[in-house]
Amino acid sequence: MNKPVSPDEFITDEDGPLYAARKKVYPQSVSGRFRSIKWRLMAVCLGVYYLLPFVRWHRGLGAPNQAVLIDFPNRRFYLLFIELWPQEVYYFTGLLVLAALILFLMNALGGRIWCGYLCPQTVWTDLFYAVERLVEGDRRAQMKADAGPMTVKRAGRRVLKHAIWLMIAWWTGGAWVLYFADAPTLVRDLATFQAPAIAYIWIASLTASTYFLAGYMREQVCVYMCPWPRIQAALTDEWALNVTYKYDRGDPRCSVKKAVDIRALGEKAGDCIDCNQCVAVCPTGIDIRDGAQLDCIQCGLCIDACDAVMTKVGRKAGLIGYDNDINIQHRLAGKKEIFKPVRARTVVYASLITVVCAVMLYALMSRTLLDVNVLHDRNPVAVRLSDGGIRNGYTLRLLNKRGFDRVIAIDVDGPPDAKLHVIGADSVTPDRPMIVLARDTTTELRVLVTAPIDEKAEKSVPIIFRITDIGLGEVASATDHFVLP
Amino acid sequence: MSEHNDIDGVSGRSTTGHEWDGIKELNTPLPRWWVLTFYATIIWAIGYWVVYPAWPLVSGYTTGLFQYSTRASVATDLADLEKLRGEKMAVLGNASLADIEKDPALLALARARGKTVFADNCAPCHGSGGAGAKGYPNLNDDDWLWGGSLDQIMQTIQFGARSGHAKTHEGQMLAFGRDGVLKQDEIVTVANYVRSLSGLSTAPKFDAAAGKKVFAENCASCHGDNGKGNPELGAPNLTDQIWLYGYDEETLVETITNGRAGVMPAWVGRLDPVTVKALAVYVHSLGGGK
Ligand code: SF4
Ligand code: SF4
């Protein structure tokens, strides 16, 4: 597969050049199965990205009505019916773990399908290519124009292309900031130049990065900048399906006419007619017939291109397809092709994904909207009172994650005859302090527990603080210790 | 640069001429944009030297075009913080002590402020948690020499005890032994009597009637007939279980013989009024306040 490259293809003077100019890639437009999958996925991805901030979600008084909102000033994250607090950021850890596992699974099944179909770099570059072709024409027209002199008409097209690119880039940056504030309000503020400076800065920097990454860097991001191809090369195994040129079927390459002659002589002629269509459509400008390579983003466009050619010359499609070397060896040896999506690693990935999903779902469903944490005073741990009783001090931290104020009663269980005093609380009934917990906040309380000393008592007994929502009956509790001096 | 023109046999590409254990490094040129980016970072660094403080000199450093200083920016941040704090503290200043304790938001604010001020000023004597030590009252318990109401605590913080301030709390535990008012055996007797007031054990041959008499003649004027103490005079309650200097016979004899006169400094003038207010609320909320 790694056929020797002739030395004069490379510059061989003295120490070689310090750098090489990028060879511009002019991928040709193509249509077919994978292209239409890509169009659809692009529509879904971009649609979600651009429109999601405008989806409303009614959460009640005082809470934001945006379906997806990252509210930094108030330290809240809203995702549909889920509201996450800063102390719940572990959900994001879970999401990242999940994302990594899904990526691994995709990789084990179909190579870099993420890169070819879903990666933002691919999606936006694809969109930019589409604009470019629309304005400046397809591969041939562009190459011809680039080789020829600059004309007014050409310059006009250039300007138009960049204008459209910049508009898309700007819209991309604009959509980004809408995730961090109420979208309709922010749009209005942005339009009337009343939005915070940070919003404009973000829009500007994302406009710039979209424009440069999708308009200029393109495949170089995948080849030189992105770590994923390196990682996935280490993760993959021989069973993963990758876009593969089936050289067992394609080689030796020859024109249709020649093939007829060769076959007439009873010798083997390959199906590849060396038309270079697969190279022309490749967005990274490589030749898939050289074998699996780092630069291939697995977009499947060469499959579409080759299938079209094969259909035209009346041969079976699928000369390039999702396949692996094992199958090539099998076919060469006259054995049957086998596909093994179920293997140790895919099973492990799939079960890990299931486990992480289940854990996250459970955590999400079982989390409380009323919570209490307790911290025992450390200095002093216990105080002897003038009547000989013992008092311990605690700091209670109460969380009310609901969108309304609630009245909470605080009770304590543990040392016999314990008396509870909450600094700043009301007591409607004696010994049952009550406090109003403001909606969507944490409240810190200083709490003193006094108990008569019992000479036979243990040095330390467990103590349970229980908080009860008087209205809803929701209960939460926390355990600590009551200690003697 | 080495002189070579080495072509790798397998790939047919030129190598850099470097070889390790028979493995040769192919000469794969970097993309131009990569190299340009690298040069740009170098130029950026040079620009940085010019614009920002960068080079150490014998005394001082190059200050850069913008005279940027992290110290100055910290000073600005601190000034902003002080301003912000001032606004919040003004709210505390306008509220009465009782109002502060009733309003959860004000209470939290006062406690937060009080806590830091306590750590800076009071902790050396009273301990970081206000637990005190021998001779330094525990502020968490319910026994107060000069009274434990919010106002009384505030008063004590402001003017101190035996601090020399005109409005300070005054009150002396006399040196009954050193000054020759009581004889040694009377002192031992009254010490035992005081222990009996709190239900502590007494010496076997102790004469309770004699002790009571000595107490009535010498101690009751401050500590009260029944030994319950008097916050006006800072006279401790002798019937409870809290003892500032200790309650064994030897310590009591020492106390009666030489007297005690612990000093609490006056904080008025050293801490601003709002801070004292916050401190009073904090100390009151430690748990001992009445
Ligand atoms: S070789 Fe084929 S699959 Fe790979 S990047 Fe090029 S067109 Fe896409
Ligand atoms: S498109 Fe198909 S037939 Fe044409 S060169 Fe590529 S592999 Fe060969």
PDB file of C-alpha atoms in Angstrom, chain A residues 107-222:
ATOM      1  CA  ASN A 107     -14.409   5.231  16.246  1.00  0.00           C
ATOM      2  CA  ALA A 108     -14.480   1.512  16.947  1.00  0.00           C
ATOM      3  CA  LEU A 109     -17.458   1.102  14.617  1.00  0.00           C
ATOM      4  CA  GLY A 110     -16.771   3.467  11.788  1.00  0.00           C
ATOM      5  CA  GLY A 111     -13.452   5.259  12.227  1.00  0.00           C
ATOM      6  CA  ARG A 112     -13.489   9.024  12.203  1.00  0.00           C
ATOM      7  CA  ILE A 113     -17.181   9.382  11.370  1.00  0.00           C
ATOM      8  CA  TRP A 114     -17.340  12.209  13.873  1.00  0.00           C
ATOM      9  CA  CYS A 115     -14.766  14.085  11.807  1.00  0.00           C
ATOM     10  CA  GLY A 116     -16.478  13.517   8.515  1.00  0.00           C
ATOM     11  CA  TYR A 117     -20.041  14.265   9.485  1.00  0.00           C
ATOM     12  CA  LEU A 118     -20.479  16.071  12.780  1.00  0.00           C
ATOM     13  CA  CYS A 119     -17.356  17.967  13.742  1.00  0.00           C
ATOM     14  CA  PRO A 120     -18.053  21.727  13.719  1.00  0.00           C
ATOM     15  CA  GLN A 121     -14.912  22.304  11.686  1.00  0.00           C
ATOM     16  CA  THR A 122     -16.259  19.952   9.010  1.00  0.00           C
ATOM     17  CA  VAL A 123     -19.792  21.319   9.133  1.00  0.00           C
ATOM     18  CA  TRP A 124     -18.797  24.952   8.762  1.00  0.00           C
ATOM     19  CA  THR A 125     -16.067  24.256   6.223  1.00  0.00           C
ATOM     20  CA  ASP A 126     -18.606  22.326   4.181  1.00  0.00           C
ATOM     21  CA  LEU A 127     -20.978  25.270   4.358  1.00  0.00           C
ATOM     22  CA  PHE A 128     -18.214  27.659   3.289  1.00  0.00           C
ATOM     23  CA  TYR A 129     -17.326  25.376   0.377  1.00  0.00           C
ATOM     24  CA  ALA A 130     -20.935  25.384  -0.711  1.00  0.00           C
ATOM     25  CA  VAL A 131     -20.966  29.186  -0.715  1.00  0.00           C
ATOM     26  CA  GLU A 132     -17.687  29.268  -2.583  1.00  0.00           C
ATOM     27  CA  ARG A 133     -18.988  26.952  -5.305  1.00  0.00           C
ATOM     28  CA  LEU A 134     -22.205  28.891  -5.553  1.00  0.00           C
ATOM     29  CA  VAL A 135     -20.371  32.168  -6.131  1.00  0.00           C
ATOM     30  CA  GLU A 136     -17.162  31.184  -7.861  1.00  0.00           C
ATOM     31  CA  GLY A 137     -18.175  27.989  -9.587  1.00  0.00           C
ATOM     32  CA  ASP A 138     -17.027  24.436  -9.165  1.00  0.00           C
ATOM     33  CA  ARG A 139     -13.489  23.023  -9.024  1.00  0.00           C
ATOM     34  CA  ARG A 140     -12.643  23.566 -12.661  1.00  0.00           C
ATOM     35  CA  ALA A 141     -13.950  27.124 -12.835  1.00  0.00           C
ATOM     36  CA  GLN A 142     -12.101  28.065  -9.672  1.00  0.00           C
ATOM     37  CA  MET A 143      -8.820  26.532 -10.834  1.00  0.00           C
ATOM     38  CA  LYS A 144      -9.093  28.244 -14.139  1.00  0.00           C
ATOM     39  CA  ALA A 145      -9.897  31.579 -12.538  1.00  0.00           C
ATOM     40  CA  ASP A 146      -7.016  31.258 -10.099  1.00  0.00           C
ATOM     41  CA  ALA A 147      -4.618  30.504 -12.925  1.00  0.00           C
ATOM     42  CA  GLY A 148      -5.815  33.414 -15.025  1.00  0.00           C
ATOM     43  CA  PRO A 149      -5.601  37.155 -14.426  1.00  0.00           C
ATOM     44  CA  MET A 150      -7.765  39.031 -11.982  1.00  0.00           C
ATOM     45  CA  THR A 151     -10.744  40.524 -13.755  1.00  0.00           C
ATOM     46  CA  VAL A 152     -13.404  42.856 -12.447  1.00  0.00           C
ATOM     47  CA  LYS A 153     -15.964  40.105 -12.606  1.00  0.00           C
ATOM     48  CA  ARG A 154     -13.715  37.773 -10.685  1.00  0.00           C
ATOM     49  CA  ALA A 155     -12.907  40.386  -8.065  1.00  0.00           C
ATOM     50  CA  GLY A 156     -16.596  41.062  -7.646  1.00  0.00           C
ATOM     51  CA  ARG A 157     -17.259  37.394  -7.018  1.00  0.00           C
ATOM     52  CA  ARG A 158     -14.423  37.272  -4.529  1.00  0.00           C
ATOM     53  CA  VAL A 159     -15.840  40.170  -2.599  1.00  0.00           C
ATOM     54  CA  LEU A 160     -19.301  38.623  -2.639  1.00  0.00           C
ATOM     55  CA  LYS A 161     -17.937  35.300  -1.386  1.00  0.00           C
ATOM     56  CA  HIS A 162     -16.094  36.912   1.501  1.00  0.00           C
ATOM     57  CA  ALA A 163     -19.102  39.015   2.348  1.00  0.00           C
ATOM     58  CA  ILE A 164     -21.283  35.913   2.619  1.00  0.00           C
ATOM     59  CA  TRP A 165     -18.602  34.076   4.582  1.00  0.00           C
ATOM     60  CA  LEU A 166     -18.296  36.960   6.998  1.00  0.00           C
ATOM     61  CA  MET A 167     -22.051  37.094   7.413  1.00  0.00           C
ATOM     62  CA  ILE A 168     -22.211  33.408   8.278  1.00  0.00           C
ATOM     63  CA  ALA A 169     -19.257  33.805  10.634  1.00  0.00           C
ATOM     64  CA  TRP A 170     -20.864  36.796  12.284  1.00  0.00           C
ATOM     65  CA  TRP A 171     -24.127  34.962  12.704  1.00  0.00           C
ATOM     66  CA  THR A 172     -22.207  32.081  14.230  1.00  0.00           C
ATOM     67  CA  GLY A 173     -20.537  34.342  16.786  1.00  0.00           C
ATOM     68  CA  GLY A 174     -23.843  36.047  17.460  1.00  0.00           C
ATOM     69  CA  ALA A 175     -25.655  32.795  18.137  1.00  0.00           C
ATOM     70  CA  TRP A 176     -22.947  31.825  20.618  1.00  0.00           C
ATOM     71  CA  VAL A 177     -23.542  34.732  22.978  1.00  0.00           C
ATOM     72  CA  LEU A 178     -27.289  34.114  22.922  1.00  0.00           C
ATOM     73  CA  TYR A 179     -26.724  31.038  25.047  1.00  0.00           C
ATOM     74  CA  PHE A 180     -25.505  33.262  27.883  1.00  0.00           C
ATOM     75  CA  ALA A 181     -28.376  35.708  28.210  1.00  0.00           C
ATOM     76  CA  ASP A 182     -32.035  35.994  27.374  1.00  0.00           C
ATOM     77  CA  ALA A 183     -31.839  35.708  23.591  1.00  0.00           C
ATOM     78  CA  PRO A 184     -34.570  38.103  22.395  1.00  0.00           C
ATOM     79  CA  THR A 185     -33.481  40.785  24.871  1.00  0.00           C
ATOM     80  CA  LEU A 186     -29.851  40.369  23.905  1.00  0.00           C
ATOM     81  CA  VAL A 187     -30.661  40.594  20.213  1.00  0.00           C
ATOM     82  CA  ARG A 188     -32.429  43.871  20.853  1.00  0.00           C
ATOM     83  CA  ASP A 189     -29.582  45.162  23.027  1.00  0.00           C
ATOM     84  CA  LEU A 190     -27.031  44.144  20.442  1.00  0.00           C
ATOM     85  CA  ALA A 191     -28.939  45.924  17.719  1.00  0.00           C
ATOM     86  CA  THR A 192     -29.252  49.112  19.758  1.00  0.00           C
ATOM     87  CA  PHE A 193     -25.625  48.907  20.962  1.00  0.00           C
ATOM     88  CA  GLN A 194     -26.619  48.511  24.553  1.00  0.00           C
ATOM     89  CA  ALA A 195     -25.320  45.002  25.095  1.00  0.00           C
ATOM     90  CA  PRO A 196     -22.344  44.527  27.414  1.00  0.00           C
ATOM     91  CA  ALA A 197     -18.913  44.915  25.820  1.00  0.00           C
ATOM     92  CA  ILE A 198     -18.094  41.300  26.519  1.00  0.00           C
ATOM     93  CA  ALA A 199     -20.880  40.221  24.147  1.00  0.00           C
ATOM     94  CA  TYR A 200     -19.386  42.238  21.296  1.00  0.00           C
ATOM     95  CA  ILE A 201     -15.917  40.931  22.073  1.00  0.00           C
ATOM     96  CA  TRP A 202     -17.119  37.339  21.935  1.00  0.00           C
ATOM     97  CA  ILE A 203     -19.027  37.906  18.737  1.00  0.00           C
ATOM     98  CA  ALA A 204     -15.981  39.521  17.169  1.00  0.00           C
ATOM     99  CA  SER A 205     -13.594  36.768  18.184  1.00  0.00           C
ATOM    100  CA  LEU A 206     -15.948  33.979  17.115  1.00  0.00           C
ATOM    101  CA  THR A 207     -16.661  35.724  13.849  1.00  0.00           C
ATOM    102  CA  ALA A 208     -12.927  35.915  13.237  1.00  0.00           C
ATOM    103  CA  SER A 209     -12.249  32.309  14.204  1.00  0.00           C
ATOM    104  CA  THR A 210     -15.148  30.964  12.136  1.00  0.00           C
ATOM    105  CA  TYR A 211     -14.072  33.000   9.133  1.00  0.00           C
ATOM    106  CA  PHE A 212     -10.444  31.929   9.328  1.00  0.00           C
ATOM    107  CA  LEU A 213     -10.940  28.316  10.337  1.00  0.00           C
ATOM    108  CA  ALA A 214     -13.701  27.552   7.852  1.00  0.00           C
ATOM    109  CA  GLY A 215     -12.592  29.927   5.097  1.00  0.00           C
ATOM    110  CA  TYR A 216      -8.810  29.581   5.156  1.00  0.00           C
ATOM    111  CA  MET A 217      -7.498  26.876   7.454  1.00  0.00           C
ATOM    112  CA  ARG A 218     -10.033  24.268   6.369  1.00  0.00           C
ATOM    113  CA  GLU A 219      -8.459  20.803   6.096  1.00  0.00           C
ATOM    114  CA  GLN A 220      -5.297  22.025   7.784  1.00  0.00           C
ATOM    115  CA  VAL A 221      -7.148  22.157  11.065  1.00  0.00           C
ATOM    116  CA  CYS A 222      -7.861  18.435  10.719  1.00  0.00           C
TER     117      CYS A 222
END
